[in-house]
Structure formats: structure tokens, C-alpha cells
Amino acid sequence: MTVIIDLRNYPKNIGASEIVKRLYPEKTTFLKALKSIEPPYGDFVSNTALSIINNPFEAGKSHKAYFKGKVVLLVDQTTVSKAEWMGMNIQASPNCITIREQTFGAVMNRNQILLIDGTTIDFTGVGAGAFYLNDQSVQRKDLKLDYEIKESSLQDDNNLYIEKATKLIDQ
């Protein structure tokens, strides 16, 4: 059995925590960040000040009935910020394959300003820096890939990603 998770076009009505608690055999750390100690020095951290309550760098839930089939993750240049965070989260599951074009590379950059009237302004800034557990940076780069797709105007196909995913599933 295989499931395809599509994070292209910045999905808004889906959260990583609901998906990944079914993909992991146990709770797992999937990300570490670069924390400033003092300018210009930093160090890696894999938890936050509130990690006693909930560590945002951990995902999944311990259970034996986790999904053991293949997970095919689809990402592209529209996979930005929170969607990249979700992608890293899903990629740490045991059987994930990522099909992608380059993502935005702005995993921990979302900033928000609350205005007097209650509206907010969202923007992407420099960010703290997100890293896989093997120290591979995602900031200003992109999510790791297993299979790359290069779209072009000559190869304009709305089903290109799905066709690639289907071929991989059939193999």
C-alpha cells in the first residue's frame, strides 16, 4: 500500500501532526535548528524552551500500528515555509520517497506582525536555520530529494508528478 502526500501549492487545510502520528513507529526528532549563543556564534538545538510541554522538533507517536507502506511526498517551488516544515516532518518517516523540484528553502522564516486592528502581516525573513539531523541545511537550499523532476514550458504536464509517483509505486 502507498500513500501520496502532495505539499505543492502550499496546502492550508492540513497539518503535519495529524499525518505523521500515523507514519512513525515512535516519536522521533526530525529537525534541529541553529540557535544563537552570542553574536556571531551558534549551536545546534533539537528542542525549544517549551519542549517539556510540546517539542516542535519532534514528530509522530509511539504505536505498533503505524503505516508501513510507502509514502510518496510531492514538493516543488511552491512548497514554502510551513509546507517545507511539514515536508521535513514527513520525510523522517521510515518509508518516505520525495519527488521534487527545488523548494523555496525558507523552513523557519515565517514572521508575523500583529497590527492594531487585529490584522496580521506575514513575511519571510532570514530565519534561525533548519537542519536535518545529519547537519544538512535546508535554509536557502531545499528539502532533500530522492527523485528530481524538471518541469519546463516544453514539458507542460499537470500530471507529471503523479505519473512519476505512479511509476515509482509500480516498481
Tab-separated table of N, CA and C in Angstrom, residues 36-157:
chain	number	residue	atom	x	y	z
A	36	SER	N	21.295	31.003	18.234
A	36	SER	CA	22.343	31.977	18.513
A	36	SER	C	22.735	31.908	19.984
A	37	ILE	N	24.025	31.740	20.249
A	37	ILE	CA	24.524	31.762	21.620
A	37	ILE	C	24.954	33.180	21.957
A	38	GLU	N	25.757	33.725	21.105
A	38	GLU	CA	26.149	35.131	21.171
A	38	GLU	C	26.666	35.481	19.788
A	39	PRO	N	26.471	36.684	19.365
A	39	PRO	CA	26.947	37.028	18.019
A	39	PRO	C	28.455	36.854	17.954
A	40	PRO	N	28.993	36.247	17.002
A	40	PRO	CA	28.473	35.548	15.832
A	40	PRO	C	28.466	34.027	15.991
A	41	TYR	N	28.276	33.514	17.181
A	41	TYR	CA	28.358	32.077	17.426
A	41	TYR	C	26.972	31.459	17.576
A	42	GLY	N	26.875	30.213	17.131
A	42	GLY	CA	25.618	29.488	17.256
A	42	GLY	C	25.883	28.034	17.585
A	43	ASP	N	24.842	27.326	17.935
A	43	ASP	CA	24.950	25.908	18.232
A	43	ASP	C	23.643	25.238	17.838
A	44	PHE	N	23.718	23.938	17.511
A	44	PHE	CA	22.528	23.194	17.140
A	44	PHE	C	21.691	22.873	18.363
A	45	VAL	N	20.381	22.961	18.218
A	45	VAL	CA	19.446	22.533	19.257
A	45	VAL	C	18.373	21.675	18.595
A	46	SER	N	17.848	20.718	19.342
A	46	SER	CA	16.753	19.902	18.811
A	46	SER	C	15.558	19.936	19.754
A	47	ASN	N	15.477	21.024	20.530
A	47	ASN	CA	14.296	21.257	21.357
A	47	ASN	C	14.155	22.753	21.577
A	48	THR	N	13.097	23.148	22.210
A	48	THR	CA	12.849	24.557	22.476
A	48	THR	C	12.580	24.740	23.960
A	49	ALA	N	12.426	25.977	24.367
A	49	ALA	CA	12.179	26.267	25.783
A	49	ALA	C	10.928	25.573	26.300
A	50	LEU	N	9.922	25.412	25.456
A	50	LEU	CA	8.669	24.788	25.878
A	50	LEU	C	8.608	23.297	25.529
A	51	SER	N	9.766	22.674	25.281
A	51	SER	CA	9.760	21.282	24.843
A	51	SER	C	9.236	20.311	25.895
A	52	ILE	N	9.184	20.726	27.158
A	52	ILE	CA	8.612	19.872	28.199
A	52	ILE	C	7.134	19.643	27.901
A	53	ILE	N	6.469	20.676	27.387
A	53	ILE	CA	5.049	20.582	27.039
A	53	ILE	C	4.887	19.955	25.659
A	54	ASN	N	5.582	20.504	24.675
A	54	ASN	CA	5.480	20.023	23.306
A	54	ASN	C	6.714	20.475	22.544
A	55	ASN	N	7.497	19.528	22.050
A	55	ASN	CA	8.693	19.870	21.290
A	55	ASN	C	8.341	19.921	19.807
A	56	PRO	N	8.403	21.094	19.176
A	56	PRO	CA	8.029	21.203	17.765
A	56	PRO	C	9.009	20.509	16.826
A	57	PHE	N	10.172	20.102	17.339
A	57	PHE	CA	11.163	19.421	16.502
A	57	PHE	C	11.000	17.901	16.546
A	58	GLU	N	9.990	17.431	17.258
A	58	GLU	CA	9.684	16.003	17.317
A	58	GLU	C	8.363	15.741	16.617
A	59	ALA	N	8.249	14.545	16.074
A	59	ALA	CA	7.017	14.194	15.375
A	59	ALA	C	6.675	12.739	15.639
A	60	GLY	N	5.444	12.417	15.350
A	60	GLY	CA	4.999	11.050	15.462
A	60	GLY	C	4.472	10.710	16.836
A	61	LYS	N	4.166	9.442	16.978
A	61	LYS	CA	3.576	8.948	18.203
A	61	LYS	C	3.935	7.465	18.278
A	62	SER	N	4.289	6.990	19.436
A	62	SER	CA	4.659	5.589	19.586
A	62	SER	C	3.437	4.692	19.446
A	63	HIS	N	3.473	3.821	18.447
A	63	HIS	CA	2.452	2.783	18.314
A	63	HIS	C	2.894	1.768	17.273
A	64	LYS	N	2.440	0.547	17.450
A	64	LYS	CA	2.844	-0.546	16.568
A	64	LYS	C	2.058	-0.559	15.262
A	65	ALA	N	0.910	0.093	15.223
A	65	ALA	CA	0.050	0.055	14.048
A	65	ALA	C	0.302	1.229	13.105
A	66	TYR	N	1.544	1.705	13.061
A	66	TYR	CA	1.851	2.814	12.151
A	66	TYR	C	1.788	2.326	10.699
A	67	PHE	N	1.691	3.273	9.766
A	67	PHE	CA	1.595	2.954	8.341
A	67	PHE	C	2.934	2.423	7.855
A	68	LYS	N	2.963	1.188	7.385
A	68	LYS	CA	4.213	0.547	6.978
A	68	LYS	C	4.428	0.559	5.464
A	69	GLY	N	3.470	1.110	4.725
A	69	GLY	CA	3.601	1.180	3.277
A	69	GLY	C	4.516	2.338	2.869
A	70	LYS	N	4.648	2.515	1.559
A	70	LYS	CA	5.459	3.616	1.034
A	70	LYS	C	4.705	4.926	1.157
A	71	VAL	N	5.461	5.986	1.451
A	71	VAL	CA	4.929	7.344	1.465
A	71	VAL	C	5.656	8.100	0.362
A	72	VAL	N	4.905	8.625	-0.589
A	72	VAL	CA	5.499	9.416	-1.666
A	72	VAL	C	5.132	10.868	-1.409
A	73	LEU	N	6.139	11.704	-1.216
A	73	LEU	CA	5.952	13.122	-0.914
A	73	LEU	C	6.234	13.940	-2.171
A	74	LEU	N	5.279	14.782	-2.565
A	74	LEU	CA	5.436	15.638	-3.745
A	74	LEU	C	5.641	17.080	-3.293
A	75	VAL	N	6.740	17.698	-3.723
A	75	VAL	CA	7.032	19.095	-3.392
A	75	VAL	C	7.587	19.802	-4.625
A	76	ASP	N	7.451	21.121	-4.653
A	76	ASP	CA	8.023	21.905	-5.740
A	76	ASP	C	8.331	23.315	-5.246
A	77	GLN	N	8.547	24.245	-6.165
A	77	GLN	CA	8.934	25.610	-5.798
A	77	GLN	C	7.855	26.354	-5.027
A	78	THR	N	6.626	25.859	-5.024
A	78	THR	CA	5.567	26.491	-4.245
A	78	THR	C	5.487	25.928	-2.824
A	79	THR	N	6.333	24.962	-2.507
A	79	THR	CA	6.391	24.390	-1.165
A	79	THR	C	7.312	25.294	-0.344
A	80	VAL	N	6.712	26.114	0.513
A	80	VAL	CA	7.431	27.180	1.205
A	80	VAL	C	7.144	27.116	2.703
A	81	SER	N	8.113	27.474	3.523
A	81	SER	CA	7.965	27.725	4.949
A	81	SER	C	7.266	26.588	5.683
A	82	LYS	N	6.010	26.776	6.077
A	82	LYS	CA	5.300	25.749	6.840
A	82	LYS	C	5.180	24.452	6.042
A	83	ALA	N	4.978	24.550	4.742
A	83	ALA	CA	4.886	23.351	3.910
A	83	ALA	C	6.223	22.621	3.876
A	84	GLU	N	7.344	23.351	3.894
A	84	GLU	CA	8.663	22.713	3.962
A	84	GLU	C	8.869	22.056	5.328
A	85	TRP	N	8.408	22.720	6.378
A	85	TRP	CA	8.454	22.155	7.732
A	85	TRP	C	7.709	20.819	7.741
A	86	MET	N	6.510	20.823	7.164
A	86	MET	CA	5.717	19.603	7.079
A	86	MET	C	6.448	18.546	6.259
A	87	GLY	N	7.100	18.977	5.190
A	87	GLY	CA	7.858	18.052	4.349
A	87	GLY	C	8.985	17.381	5.109
A	88	MET	N	9.740	18.168	5.884
A	88	MET	CA	10.815	17.590	6.700
A	88	MET	C	10.239	16.591	7.696
A	89	ASN	N	9.119	16.944	8.261
A	89	ASN	CA	8.425	16.109	9.236
A	89	ASN	C	8.032	14.769	8.604
A	90	ILE	N	7.466	14.806	7.426
A	90	ILE	CA	7.020	13.604	6.729
A	90	ILE	C	8.220	12.787	6.240
A	91	GLN	N	9.270	13.468	5.773
A	91	GLN	CA	10.452	12.777	5.269
A	91	GLN	C	11.136	11.905	6.315
A	92	ALA	N	10.971	12.214	7.579
A	92	ALA	CA	11.617	11.433	8.637
A	92	ALA	C	10.888	10.118	8.907
A	93	SER	N	9.742	9.909	8.271
A	93	SER	CA	9.041	8.636	8.438
A	93	SER	C	9.862	7.536	7.755
A	94	PRO	N	9.716	6.306	8.190
A	94	PRO	CA	10.601	5.232	7.730
A	94	PRO	C	10.596	4.938	6.233
A	95	ASN	N	9.495	5.149	5.539
A	95	ASN	CA	9.392	4.712	4.147
A	95	ASN	C	9.040	5.838	3.190
A	96	CYS	N	9.621	7.009	3.367
A	96	CYS	CA	9.267	8.169	2.550
A	96	CYS	C	10.202	8.319	1.353
A	97	ILE	N	9.607	8.586	0.205
A	97	ILE	CA	10.329	8.918	-1.021
A	97	ILE	C	9.868	10.312	-1.420
A	98	THR	N	10.810	11.207	-1.719
A	98	THR	CA	10.459	12.579	-2.097
A	98	THR	C	10.707	12.800	-3.580
A	99	ILE	N	9.672	13.275	-4.249
A	99	ILE	CA	9.767	13.662	-5.659
A	99	ILE	C	9.642	15.171	-5.686
A	100	ARG	N	10.577	15.839	-6.336
A	100	ARG	CA	10.534	17.287	-6.223
A	100	ARG	C	11.274	18.022	-7.321
A	101	GLU	N	10.886	19.283	-7.409
A	101	GLU	CA	11.713	20.341	-7.964
A	101	GLU	C	12.243	21.058	-6.736
A	102	GLN	N	13.089	21.996	-6.899
A	102	GLN	CA	13.635	22.720	-5.751
A	102	GLN	C	12.532	23.443	-5.001
A	103	THR	N	12.551	23.293	-3.667
A	103	THR	CA	11.601	24.027	-2.829
A	103	THR	C	12.189	25.396	-2.507
A	104	PHE	N	11.461	26.189	-1.754
A	104	PHE	CA	11.830	27.583	-1.503
A	104	PHE	C	13.056	27.748	-0.607
A	105	GLY	N	13.214	26.859	0.383
A	105	GLY	CA	14.366	26.947	1.286
A	105	GLY	C	14.175	27.962	2.391
A	106	ALA	N	12.967	28.056	2.933
A	106	ALA	CA	12.661	29.042	3.978
A	106	ALA	C	11.869	28.383	5.101
A	107	VAL	N	12.421	27.318	5.659
A	107	VAL	CA	11.676	26.497	6.615
A	107	VAL	C	11.282	27.236	7.885
A	108	MET	N	12.179	27.951	8.499
A	108	MET	CA	11.881	28.594	9.788
A	108	MET	C	11.891	30.106	9.672
A	109	ASN	N	11.334	30.610	8.600
A	109	ASN	CA	11.439	32.038	8.333
A	109	ASN	C	10.160	32.823	8.487
A	110	ARG	N	9.068	32.187	8.779
A	110	ARG	CA	7.802	32.915	8.814
A	110	ARG	C	7.781	33.860	10.003
A	111	ASN	N	7.542	35.097	9.706
A	111	ASN	CA	7.396	36.116	10.736
A	111	ASN	C	6.023	36.747	10.594
A	112	GLN	N	5.494	37.208	11.698
A	112	GLN	CA	4.160	37.785	11.662
A	112	GLN	C	4.137	39.036	12.544
A	113	ILE	N	3.522	40.084	12.026
A	113	ILE	CA	3.355	41.327	12.787
A	113	ILE	C	1.863	41.523	12.993
A	114	LEU	N	1.446	41.701	14.231
A	114	LEU	CA	0.048	41.952	14.564
A	114	LEU	C	-0.181	43.465	14.569
A	115	LEU	N	-1.149	43.918	13.780
A	115	LEU	CA	-1.474	45.337	13.699
A	115	LEU	C	-2.551	45.695	14.723
A	116	ILE	N	-2.728	46.971	14.986
A	116	ILE	CA	-3.675	47.456	15.997
A	116	ILE	C	-5.091	46.963	15.747
A	117	ASP	N	-5.490	46.897	14.471
A	117	ASP	CA	-6.863	46.480	14.153
A	117	ASP	C	-7.056	44.961	14.177
A	118	GLY	N	-6.009	44.203	14.545
A	118	GLY	CA	-6.123	42.751	14.651
A	118	GLY	C	-5.686	41.992	13.413
A	119	THR	N	-5.448	42.693	12.317
A	119	THR	CA	-4.960	42.014	11.121
A	119	THR	C	-3.471	41.728	11.289
A	120	THR	N	-2.986	40.816	10.482
A	120	THR	CA	-1.573	40.458	10.566
A	120	THR	C	-0.894	40.616	9.218
A	121	ILE	N	0.380	40.838	9.279
A	121	ILE	CA	1.219	40.856	8.090
A	121	ILE	C	2.185	39.687	8.235
A	122	ASP	N	2.176	38.775	7.268
A	122	ASP	CA	3.102	37.645	7.258
A	122	ASP	C	4.211	37.943	6.265
A	123	PHE	N	5.445	37.619	6.645
A	123	PHE	CA	6.550	37.793	5.716
A	123	PHE	C	7.643	36.785	6.039
A	124	THR	N	8.511	36.584	5.078
A	124	THR	CA	9.631	35.665	5.252
A	124	THR	C	10.884	36.487	5.497
A	125	GLY	N	11.624	36.111	6.525
A	125	GLY	CA	12.851	36.824	6.875
A	125	GLY	C	14.048	35.909	6.806
A	126	VAL	N	15.092	36.258	7.493
A	126	VAL	CA	16.336	35.495	7.460
A	126	VAL	C	16.181	34.156	8.167
A	127	GLY	N	15.531	34.100	9.301
A	127	GLY	CA	15.258	32.843	9.977
A	127	GLY	C	16.402	32.318	10.805
A	128	ALA	N	16.102	31.291	11.577
A	128	ALA	CA	17.068	30.713	12.510
A	128	ALA	C	17.918	29.636	11.867
A	129	GLY	N	17.442	29.013	10.837
A	129	GLY	CA	18.183	27.946	10.178
A	129	GLY	C	17.658	26.588	10.572
A	130	ALA	N	17.205	25.824	9.604
A	130	ALA	CA	16.703	24.477	9.842
A	130	ALA	C	17.673	23.479	9.231
A	131	PHE	N	17.895	22.379	9.967
A	131	PHE	CA	18.841	21.358	9.531
A	131	PHE	C	18.251	19.978	9.746
A	132	TYR	N	18.593	19.057	8.847
A	132	TYR	CA	18.293	17.652	9.093
A	132	TYR	C	19.225	17.178	10.205
A	133	LEU	N	18.956	16.017	10.752
A	133	LEU	CA	19.763	15.512	11.862
A	133	LEU	C	21.206	15.221	11.454
A	134	ASN	N	21.458	15.052	10.147
A	134	ASN	CA	22.823	14.820	9.667
A	134	ASN	C	23.561	16.131	9.366
A	135	ASP	N	23.044	17.260	9.853
A	135	ASP	CA	23.604	18.611	9.689
A	135	ASP	C	23.412	19.213	8.296
A	136	GLN	N	22.676	18.549	7.418
A	136	GLN	CA	22.397	19.106	6.095
A	136	GLN	C	21.415	20.261	6.240
A	137	SER	N	21.804	21.415	5.725
A	137	SER	CA	20.981	22.613	5.839
A	137	SER	C	19.827	22.591	4.837
A	138	VAL	N	18.718	23.175	5.250
A	138	VAL	CA	17.568	23.337	4.365
A	138	VAL	C	17.417	24.823	4.021
A	139	GLN	N	17.824	25.691	4.954
A	139	GLN	CA	17.715	27.136	4.762
A	139	GLN	C	18.424	27.561	3.486
A	140	ARG	N	17.720	28.282	2.655
A	140	ARG	CA	18.209	28.819	1.386
A	140	ARG	C	18.645	27.721	0.416
A	141	LYS	N	18.312	26.504	0.734
A	141	LYS	CA	18.572	25.389	-0.176
A	141	LYS	C	17.220	24.790	-0.478
A	142	ASP	N	16.977	23.576	-0.079
A	142	ASP	CA	15.663	22.977	-0.244
A	142	ASP	C	15.627	21.633	0.449
A	143	LEU	N	14.465	21.001	0.395
A	143	LEU	CA	14.306	19.690	1.007
A	143	LEU	C	15.136	18.658	0.256
A	144	LYS	N	15.603	17.646	0.978
A	144	LYS	CA	16.368	16.589	0.313
A	144	LYS	C	15.460	15.862	-0.671
A	145	LEU	N	16.075	15.295	-1.693
A	145	LEU	CA	15.280	14.656	-2.724
A	145	LEU	C	15.707	13.220	-2.932
A	146	ASP	N	14.784	12.439	-3.425
A	146	ASP	CA	15.085	11.091	-3.877
A	146	ASP	C	14.995	11.037	-5.401
A	147	TYR	N	14.001	11.729	-5.954
A	147	TYR	CA	13.821	11.793	-7.404
A	147	TYR	C	13.499	13.229	-7.788
A	148	GLU	N	14.235	13.748	-8.758
A	148	GLU	CA	14.037	15.134	-9.167
A	148	GLU	C	13.221	15.190	-10.450
A	149	ILE	N	12.366	16.178	-10.514
A	149	ILE	CA	11.572	16.449	-11.712
A	149	ILE	C	11.930	17.850	-12.171
A	150	LYS	N	12.130	17.993	-13.445
A	150	LYS	CA	12.404	19.318	-14.007
A	150	LYS	C	11.285	19.642	-14.984
A	151	GLU	N	10.420	20.563	-14.570
A	151	GLU	CA	9.351	20.999	-15.467
A	151	GLU	C	9.884	22.105	-16.371
A	152	SER	N	9.311	22.214	-17.525
A	152	SER	CA	9.659	23.288	-18.446
A	152	SER	C	8.441	23.598	-19.299
A	153	SER	N	8.514	24.680	-20.042
A	153	SER	CA	7.390	25.036	-20.901
A	153	SER	C	7.204	24.008	-22.014
A	154	LEU	N	8.285	23.323	-22.400
A	154	LEU	CA	8.170	22.278	-23.407
A	154	LEU	C	7.560	21.003	-22.834
A	155	GLN	N	7.631	20.869	-21.532
A	155	GLN	CA	7.155	19.666	-20.855
A	155	GLN	C	6.015	20.050	-19.901
A	156	ASP	N	5.068	20.827	-20.386
A	156	ASP	CA	3.970	21.305	-19.550
A	156	ASP	C	2.939	20.201	-19.385
A	157	ASP	N	2.955	19.556	-18.211
A	157	ASP	CA	2.076	18.433	-17.954
A	157	ASP	C	1.595	18.524	-16.513
